[in-house]
DNA sequence: ATGCCAACCTAACAGTTGTTAGTTTTGTTT
DNA sequence: AAACAAAACTAACAACTGTTAGGTTGGCAT
């Protein structure tokens, strides 16, 4: 058996996905070619197919990895028994941290999912809809027991998630604002707007 | 001279841009081909070049049209002498309305600008940075004269603009929430989070 | 040493891309 | 009716796309 592990304790497949992520984010899924990816991996394009099955498999891996992390975290929060406002803060902070720590992956999951082939596309969108619905239910609870002001749960969720995904713009910027300042202020803004 | 006006009182160039917008939004700039565009216009791909110079010229037209509308509106607001909180509400409502009424164009300007060729790309990003800076100045004024709570202006602007651009997701949805409800609730959320 | 096999390579495929050249159609103006 | 130009057409280009076929290399287990 040849070396299947590289220095970073990750398989070649994982390396390909990691390098591809950067390109997908920079140029978009369509504009990043297999030859582009191969070059950054240090290999010919055809050789990639020893590790992956297709270009879109890379996209699938990224999108579902991210989706699963969010769903899994949400389940923890749902089971936690915290007050609803605290639940929302925990979720908001998790989303922000994901945006800071796993920028490439989260960005792609946010913006390039439309290039998923069926049936993965429908699958992804279903998971997404269900995730947002469950967040909406938390807001609904918060309004019902007077922790939150009366706001359309759907609109609140849309606002929160979109605001956080805007951190992508901060990532591309010269970062005169620190990550901590960003997190603190965004949490403050989004929670204050929710609190009764 | 042949007919330069079509039934809709718009030039063929405008028709091309309009049809291309829909495709760019649905498939992305890279994935929408000139032949795709030509088909929806009802013409061969080569014939498009009687009206436009290149594919990216279409993108430029869209991005700068949108940018100019926002800048022009901001100038009106700056000159209006309203209290800062009212200024921000006016701007937020304008952004929301643009997202509702000119969805295709605004979406493309938001998401496909990266495919602009230089020097248009730098130009666009400069305009954008300047626009956000001026919005930040309004927030700064609002904090200084105690209309708004103490929040990092940059983060506030990032949050507001990102939240609004998330309306794209509502546009794609089954719309169980009406446009008016959406606007009312999002304005409420974003302004309440700002108000002292 | 020998055999094995994962992982690389080169070469090629069939299709698509944006765009140009050259020609013909079309409708209007003289 | 003749002339003109805008706008359509066909055909082709060079480059690039994702992917496959088939051969070569290099390190491990026997």
Coordinates of C-alpha atoms (C1' of nucleotides) in Angstrom, one line a residue:
Chain A
X1 CA 0.0 0.0 0.0
X2 CA 1.3 3.4 -0.9
X3 CA 1.1 6.4 1.4
X4 CA -2.5 7.3 1.9
X5 CA -1.8 9.8 4.7
X6 CA -0.1 13.1 4.1
X7 CA 1.8 15.2 6.6
X8 CA -1.3 16.9 7.9
X9 CA -2.9 13.6 9.0
X10 CA -5.5 14.0 6.4
X11 CA -6.3 11.8 3.3
X12 CA -5.5 13.1 -0.1
X13 CA -9.3 13.4 -0.7
X14 CA -9.5 15.8 2.2
X15 CA -6.6 17.8 0.8
X16 CA -8.3 18.0 -2.6
X17 CA -11.5 19.2 -0.9
X18 CA -9.6 21.7 1.1
X19 CA -7.8 23.2 -1.9
X20 CA -10.9 23.1 -4.0
X21 CA -12.8 25.0 -1.3
X22 CA -10.5 27.9 -1.6
X23 CA -10.9 28.0 -5.4
X24 CA -14.6 27.6 -5.3
X25 CA -14.9 30.5 -2.9
X26 CA -12.5 32.7 -4.9
X27 CA -13.8 32.0 -8.4
X28 CA -17.1 30.2 -7.9
X29 CA -17.8 26.5 -8.5
X30 CA -18.4 26.9 -12.3
X31 CA -15.3 29.0 -12.9
X32 CA -12.9 26.8 -10.9
X33 CA -11.8 24.0 -13.3
X34 CA -10.5 20.6 -12.4
X35 CA -7.2 21.7 -13.9
X36 CA -7.1 24.7 -11.5
X37 CA -7.7 22.4 -8.6
X38 CA -5.1 19.9 -9.7
X39 CA -2.5 22.6 -10.0
X40 CA -2.9 23.8 -6.4
X41 CA -2.8 20.2 -5.3
X42 CA 0.3 19.7 -7.3
X43 CA -0.9 17.0 -9.6
X44 CA -2.5 16.5 -13.1
X45 CA -6.2 16.9 -13.4
X46 CA -6.8 13.2 -14.3
X47 CA -5.0 12.1 -11.2
X48 CA -7.7 13.7 -9.0
X49 CA -10.0 10.9 -10.1
X50 CA -8.1 8.4 -8.1
X51 CA -9.5 10.1 -5.0
X52 CA -12.8 11.5 -6.0
X53 CA -15.5 10.5 -8.4
X54 CA -16.5 13.8 -9.9
X55 CA -16.2 17.6 -9.5
X56 CA -19.6 17.8 -8.0
X57 CA -18.8 15.2 -5.4
X58 CA -16.4 17.8 -3.9
X59 CA -19.2 20.3 -3.7
X60 CA -21.5 17.7 -2.1
X61 CA -18.9 16.8 0.5
X62 CA -18.6 20.5 1.5
X63 CA -22.2 21.4 1.6
X64 CA -23.3 18.4 3.6
X65 CA -20.4 18.6 6.0
X66 CA -21.4 22.1 6.9
X67 CA -25.1 21.3 7.0
X68 CA -24.5 18.4 9.3
X69 CA -22.5 20.5 11.7
X70 CA -25.3 23.0 12.1
X71 CA -28.0 20.5 12.5
X72 CA -26.0 18.6 15.0
X73 CA -25.4 21.7 17.1
X74 CA -29.0 22.7 16.9
X75 CA -30.0 19.4 18.4
X76 CA -27.7 20.0 21.3
X77 CA -29.3 23.4 21.9
X78 CA -32.8 22.1 21.6
X79 CA -32.1 19.5 24.3
X80 CA -30.3 22.0 26.6
X81 CA -33.4 23.4 28.4
X82 CA -32.0 26.9 28.3
X83 CA -34.3 29.9 28.1
X84 CA -35.2 30.7 24.5
X85 CA -33.2 33.9 24.3
X86 CA -30.1 32.1 25.5
X87 CA -30.8 29.4 23.0
X88 CA -30.8 31.9 20.2
X89 CA -27.7 33.6 21.5
X90 CA -25.9 30.2 21.6
X91 CA -26.9 29.5 18.0
X92 CA -26.0 32.9 16.8
X93 CA -22.6 32.7 18.4
X94 CA -22.1 29.2 16.8
X95 CA -23.0 30.5 13.4
X96 CA -20.6 33.5 13.8
X97 CA -17.8 31.2 14.9
X98 CA -18.4 28.9 12.0
X99 CA -18.2 31.9 9.7
X100 CA -14.9 32.9 11.3
X101 CA -13.3 29.5 11.7
X102 CA -14.6 27.6 8.7
X103 CA -15.1 30.5 6.3
X104 CA -14.4 28.7 3.0
X105 CA -16.7 25.8 3.7
X106 CA -19.5 27.8 5.1
X107 CA -19.3 30.3 2.3
X108 CA -19.5 27.6 -0.3
X109 CA -22.4 25.9 1.5
X110 CA -24.1 29.3 1.5
X111 CA -23.5 30.3 -2.1
X112 CA -22.7 27.4 -4.3
X113 CA -25.3 24.9 -3.3
X114 CA -27.3 25.7 -6.4
X115 CA -24.7 23.8 -8.5
X116 CA -25.5 20.6 -6.6
X117 CA -26.9 17.9 -8.9
X118 CA -30.1 16.2 -8.1
X119 CA -31.1 14.5 -5.9
X120 CA -28.5 16.2 -3.6
X121 CA -29.9 19.6 -4.4
X122 CA -33.4 18.8 -3.2
X123 CA -32.0 17.0 -0.2
X124 CA -29.9 20.0 0.8
X125 CA -32.8 22.4 0.4
X126 CA -35.0 20.2 2.5
X127 CA -32.5 20.0 5.3
X128 CA -32.1 23.8 5.1
X129 CA -35.9 24.4 5.2
X130 CA -36.2 22.1 8.1
X131 CA -33.3 23.7 10.0
X132 CA -34.9 27.2 9.6
X133 CA -38.2 25.9 10.6
X134 CA -36.8 24.6 13.9
X135 CA -35.1 27.9 14.5
X136 CA -38.4 29.6 13.9
X137 CA -40.0 27.4 16.5
X138 CA -37.5 28.6 19.1
X139 CA -38.5 32.2 18.3
X140 CA -42.1 31.3 18.5
X141 CA -41.6 29.8 22.0
X142 CA -39.7 33.0 23.0
X143 CA -42.6 35.2 22.0
X144 CA -45.2 32.9 23.6
X145 CA -43.5 33.1 27.0
X146 CA -42.8 36.8 26.8
X147 CA -39.0 36.6 26.5
X148 CA -39.0 38.1 23.0
X149 CA -40.9 40.9 21.3
X150 CA -43.6 40.1 18.9
X151 CA -41.9 39.5 15.5
X152 CA -42.6 37.2 12.6
X153 CA -40.4 34.2 13.4
X154 CA -39.7 33.7 9.7
X155 CA -38.5 37.2 9.2
X156 CA -36.4 37.1 12.4
X157 CA -34.6 33.9 11.3
X158 CA -34.1 35.3 7.8
X159 CA -32.6 38.5 9.3
X160 CA -30.3 36.7 11.7
X161 CA -28.9 34.1 9.3
X162 CA -28.4 36.6 6.5
X163 CA -26.7 39.1 8.8
X164 CA -24.3 36.4 9.9
X165 CA -23.5 35.2 6.4
X166 CA -22.5 38.8 5.7
X167 CA -19.4 38.2 7.7
X168 CA -18.0 36.8 4.4
X169 CA -17.6 40.5 3.5
X170 CA -15.5 41.1 6.6
X171 CA -13.4 38.1 5.8
X172 CA -12.5 39.7 2.5
X173 CA -11.8 43.1 4.0
X174 CA -8.7 44.6 5.6
X175 CA -10.0 43.7 9.0
X176 CA -9.7 47.0 10.9
X177 CA -12.3 45.5 13.1
X178 CA -11.2 42.4 15.2
X179 CA -13.1 39.1 15.1
X180 CA -14.0 39.5 18.8
X181 CA -15.4 43.0 18.3
X182 CA -17.3 41.7 15.3
X183 CA -18.8 38.8 17.3
X184 CA -19.6 40.9 20.3
X185 CA -21.3 43.7 18.4
X186 CA -23.3 41.5 16.0
X187 CA -24.6 39.4 18.9
X188 CA -25.5 42.5 20.8
X189 CA -27.4 44.0 17.7
X190 CA -29.2 40.8 16.9
X191 CA -30.2 39.9 20.5
X192 CA -31.2 43.4 21.5
X193 CA -33.5 43.5 18.5
X194 CA -35.1 40.3 19.7
X195 CA -35.4 41.0 23.4
X196 CA -38.7 42.2 24.9
Chain B
X1 CA -33.2 52.6 -40.1
X2 CA -34.7 49.4 -38.8
X3 CA -36.9 49.2 -35.7
X4 CA -34.8 50.1 -32.7
X5 CA -37.7 50.1 -30.3
X6 CA -39.6 47.0 -29.3
X7 CA -43.1 46.8 -27.9
X8 CA -42.0 47.5 -24.4
X9 CA -40.5 50.9 -25.3
X10 CA -37.0 49.5 -24.5
X11 CA -34.1 49.0 -26.8
X12 CA -33.0 45.5 -27.8
X13 CA -29.9 46.1 -25.6
X14 CA -32.2 46.6 -22.7
X15 CA -34.1 43.5 -23.5
X16 CA -30.9 41.5 -23.7
X17 CA -29.8 42.8 -20.3
X18 CA -33.2 42.0 -18.8
X19 CA -33.3 38.4 -20.1
X20 CA -29.6 37.9 -19.2
X21 CA -30.4 39.1 -15.7
X22 CA -32.8 36.3 -15.1
X23 CA -30.3 33.7 -16.4
X24 CA -27.4 35.1 -14.4
X25 CA -29.5 35.0 -11.3
X26 CA -30.8 31.5 -11.9
X27 CA -27.5 29.8 -13.1
X28 CA -24.8 32.3 -12.2
X29 CA -22.8 34.4 -14.6
X30 CA -20.4 31.7 -15.5
X31 CA -22.9 29.0 -16.1
X32 CA -25.2 31.2 -18.3
X33 CA -23.9 31.0 -21.8
X34 CA -24.3 33.5 -24.6
X35 CA -26.3 30.8 -26.4
X36 CA -28.6 30.5 -23.4
X37 CA -29.2 34.2 -23.4
X38 CA -29.7 34.3 -27.2
X39 CA -32.4 31.6 -26.9
X40 CA -34.5 33.5 -24.4
X41 CA -34.1 36.6 -26.6
X42 CA -35.2 34.6 -29.6
X43 CA -32.1 35.0 -31.7
X44 CA -28.8 33.4 -32.5
X45 CA -25.8 33.9 -30.2
X46 CA -23.8 35.8 -32.7
X47 CA -26.6 38.3 -33.3
X48 CA -26.3 39.5 -29.7
X49 CA -23.1 41.2 -30.7
X50 CA -25.0 43.7 -32.9
X51 CA -26.2 45.2 -29.6
X52 CA -23.6 44.5 -27.0
X53 CA -19.8 44.3 -27.1
X54 CA -19.2 41.3 -24.8
X55 CA -20.8 39.1 -22.2
X56 CA -19.2 41.0 -19.3
X57 CA -20.6 44.3 -20.6
X58 CA -24.0 42.9 -19.6
X59 CA -22.7 42.3 -16.1
X60 CA -21.1 45.8 -16.0
X61 CA -24.4 47.4 -17.0
X62 CA -26.3 45.6 -14.3
X63 CA -23.8 46.1 -11.5
X64 CA -23.3 49.8 -12.1
X65 CA -26.9 50.6 -12.7
X66 CA -27.7 49.2 -9.2
X67 CA -24.8 50.9 -7.6
X68 CA -25.8 54.2 -9.0
X69 CA -29.3 53.9 -7.8
X70 CA -28.2 53.3 -4.3
X71 CA -25.6 56.1 -4.3
X72 CA -28.0 58.5 -5.7
X73 CA -30.6 57.7 -3.1
X74 CA -28.0 58.0 -0.3
X75 CA -27.2 61.5 -1.5
X76 CA -30.8 62.5 -1.2
X77 CA -31.0 61.2 2.3
X78 CA -27.7 62.8 3.4
X79 CA -29.1 66.2 2.2
X80 CA -32.5 65.6 3.9
X81 CA -31.7 66.9 7.4
X82 CA -33.8 64.1 9.0
X83 CA -32.7 62.7 12.4
X84 CA -30.2 60.0 12.0
X85 CA -32.5 57.2 13.0
X86 CA -35.0 58.3 10.4
X87 CA -32.3 58.5 7.8
X88 CA -31.4 54.9 8.5
X89 CA -35.0 53.8 8.4
X90 CA -35.4 55.5 5.0
X91 CA -32.3 53.8 3.7
X92 CA -33.3 50.4 5.0
X93 CA -36.7 50.7 3.5
X94 CA -35.2 51.7 0.2
X95 CA -32.9 48.7 0.2
X96 CA -35.8 46.4 1.0
X97 CA -37.9 47.8 -1.7
X98 CA -35.1 47.5 -4.2
X99 CA -34.7 43.9 -3.2
X100 CA -38.5 43.4 -3.7
X101 CA -38.9 45.4 -6.9
X102 CA -35.6 44.9 -8.7
X103 CA -34.7 41.5 -7.4
X104 CA -32.8 40.2 -10.4
X105 CA -30.6 43.2 -10.8
X106 CA -29.9 43.7 -7.1
X107 CA -29.1 40.0 -6.6
X108 CA -26.6 40.0 -9.5
X109 CA -25.0 43.2 -8.2
X110 CA -24.7 41.5 -4.8
X111 CA -23.4 38.1 -5.9
X112 CA -21.9 38.2 -9.4
X113 CA -19.7 41.3 -9.2
X114 CA -16.6 39.2 -8.7
X115 CA -16.8 38.2 -12.4
X116 CA -16.4 41.8 -13.4
X117 CA -13.1 42.3 -15.4
X118 CA -10.7 45.0 -14.3
X119 CA -10.7 47.9 -14.1
X120 CA -14.5 47.6 -13.5
X121 CA -14.0 45.3 -10.6
X122 CA -11.8 47.7 -8.6
X123 CA -14.1 50.5 -9.5
X124 CA -17.1 48.7 -8.3
X125 CA -15.5 47.7 -5.0
X126 CA -14.3 51.3 -4.4
X127 CA -17.9 52.6 -4.9
X128 CA -19.1 49.9 -2.5
X129 CA -16.6 50.6 0.2
X130 CA -17.3 54.4 -0.1
X131 CA -21.1 53.7 0.2
X132 CA -20.7 51.7 3.3
X133 CA -18.4 54.2 4.8
X134 CA -21.0 56.9 4.4
X135 CA -23.6 54.7 5.9
X136 CA -21.3 54.1 8.8
X137 CA -20.9 57.9 9.3
X138 CA -24.7 58.2 9.7
X139 CA -24.6 55.6 12.5
X140 CA -21.6 57.4 14.1
X141 CA -23.6 60.6 14.2
X142 CA -26.6 58.7 15.6
X143 CA -24.4 57.4 18.5
X144 CA -22.8 60.8 19.1
X145 CA -26.1 62.6 19.6
X146 CA -27.6 59.8 21.7
X147 CA -30.2 58.6 19.2
X148 CA -28.6 55.2 18.9
X149 CA -27.1 52.7 21.2
X150 CA -23.3 52.4 21.2
X151 CA -22.5 49.9 18.5
X152 CA -19.6 49.5 16.1
X153 CA -20.8 51.4 13.0
X154 CA -19.0 49.0 10.7
X155 CA -20.7 46.0 12.3
X156 CA -24.1 47.6 12.3
X157 CA -23.8 48.4 8.6
X158 CA -22.6 44.9 7.8
X159 CA -25.5 43.4 9.7
X160 CA -28.1 45.7 8.1
X161 CA -27.0 45.2 4.5
X162 CA -26.5 41.5 4.9
X163 CA -29.9 41.0 6.5
X164 CA -31.6 42.8 3.7
X165 CA -29.7 40.9 1.0
X166 CA -31.1 37.8 2.6
X167 CA -34.5 38.7 1.1
X168 CA -33.2 36.9 -1.9
X169 CA -34.1 33.7 0.0
X170 CA -37.6 34.9 0.5
X171 CA -37.9 35.6 -3.2
X172 CA -37.1 32.0 -4.0
X173 CA -39.5 30.7 -1.4
X174 CA -43.2 29.9 -1.5
X175 CA -44.0 33.3 0.1
X176 CA -46.3 32.4 2.9
X177 CA -45.2 35.7 4.3
X178 CA -46.3 38.8 2.4
X179 CA -43.9 41.4 1.1
X180 CA -45.4 44.0 3.4
X181 CA -45.1 41.8 6.5
X182 CA -41.5 41.1 5.5
X183 CA -40.7 44.8 5.2
X184 CA -42.5 45.8 8.4
X185 CA -40.9 43.1 10.5
X186 CA -37.4 43.5 9.2
X187 CA -37.5 47.3 9.6
X188 CA -38.8 46.8 13.1
X189 CA -36.0 44.3 14.0
X190 CA -33.2 46.3 12.5
X191 CA -34.3 49.7 13.9
X192 CA -35.2 48.4 17.3
X193 CA -31.7 46.9 17.6
X194 CA -30.2 50.3 16.8
X195 CA -32.4 52.6 18.9
X196 CA -31.2 53.7 22.3
Chain C
dA1 C1' 13.8 -10.5 -5.8
dT2 C1' 9.0 -10.6 -7.1
dG3 C1' 4.4 -9.4 -7.4
dC4 C1' 1.0 -6.2 -6.2
dC5 C1' -1.5 -2.0 -6.4
dA6 C1' -2.4 2.7 -5.3
dA7 C1' -1.3 6.8 -7.4
dC8 C1' 0.6 9.2 -10.8
dC9 C1' 1.3 10.3 -15.8
dT10 C1' 0.1 11.4 -21.0
dA11 C1' -3.2 11.6 -24.5
dA12 C1' -7.4 12.0 -26.0
dC13 C1' -12.6 12.3 -26.2
dA14 C1' -16.8 14.9 -27.2
dG15 C1' -18.9 18.9 -25.9
dT16 C1' -19.1 23.8 -24.8
dT17 C1' -17.3 28.4 -24.3
dG18 C1' -17.1 33.6 -26.1
dT19 C1' -16.3 35.7 -30.1
dT20 C1' -15.3 37.0 -35.2
dA21 C1' -16.0 37.0 -40.3
dG22 C1' -18.7 37.1 -44.0
dT23 C1' -23.2 36.9 -45.9
dT24 C1' -28.1 37.5 -46.3
dT25 C1' -32.4 39.3 -44.8
dT26 C1' -35.3 43.1 -43.4
dG27 C1' -37.5 47.5 -43.2
dT28 C1' -37.1 52.3 -44.1
dT29 C1' -35.7 56.4 -46.8
dT30 C1' -34.8 58.5 -50.9
Chain D
dA1 C1' -37.5 51.0 -57.6
dA2 C1' -33.0 51.7 -55.8
dA3 C1' -30.1 52.4 -52.1
dC4 C1' -28.8 52.0 -47.4
dA5 C1' -27.8 50.3 -43.0
dA6 C1' -29.5 47.8 -38.9
dA7 C1' -29.8 43.3 -37.5
dA8 C1' -30.3 38.8 -38.4
dC9 C1' -28.1 34.5 -40.2
dT10 C1' -24.4 30.4 -40.9
dA11 C1' -20.0 28.7 -40.1
dA12 C1' -16.1 28.6 -37.9
dC13 C1' -12.1 29.6 -34.6
dA14 C1' -9.2 28.5 -30.7
dA15 C1' -9.5 27.6 -26.1
dC16 C1' -11.3 25.2 -22.5
dT17 C1' -14.6 21.9 -20.0
dG18 C1' -15.1 17.3 -17.1
dT19 C1' -13.9 12.9 -17.7
dT20 C1' -12.0 8.3 -19.5
dA21 C1' -8.5 4.9 -21.2
dG22 C1' -4.3 3.0 -20.8
dG23 C1' 0.4 3.0 -19.5
dT24 C1' 4.2 4.0 -16.0
dT25 C1' 6.2 4.6 -11.5
dG26 C1' 7.5 3.6 -6.8
dG27 C1' 7.1 1.7 -2.4
dC28 C1' 5.2 -2.2 0.5
dA29 C1' 4.4 -7.3 1.6
dT30 C1' 5.6 -11.6 0.6

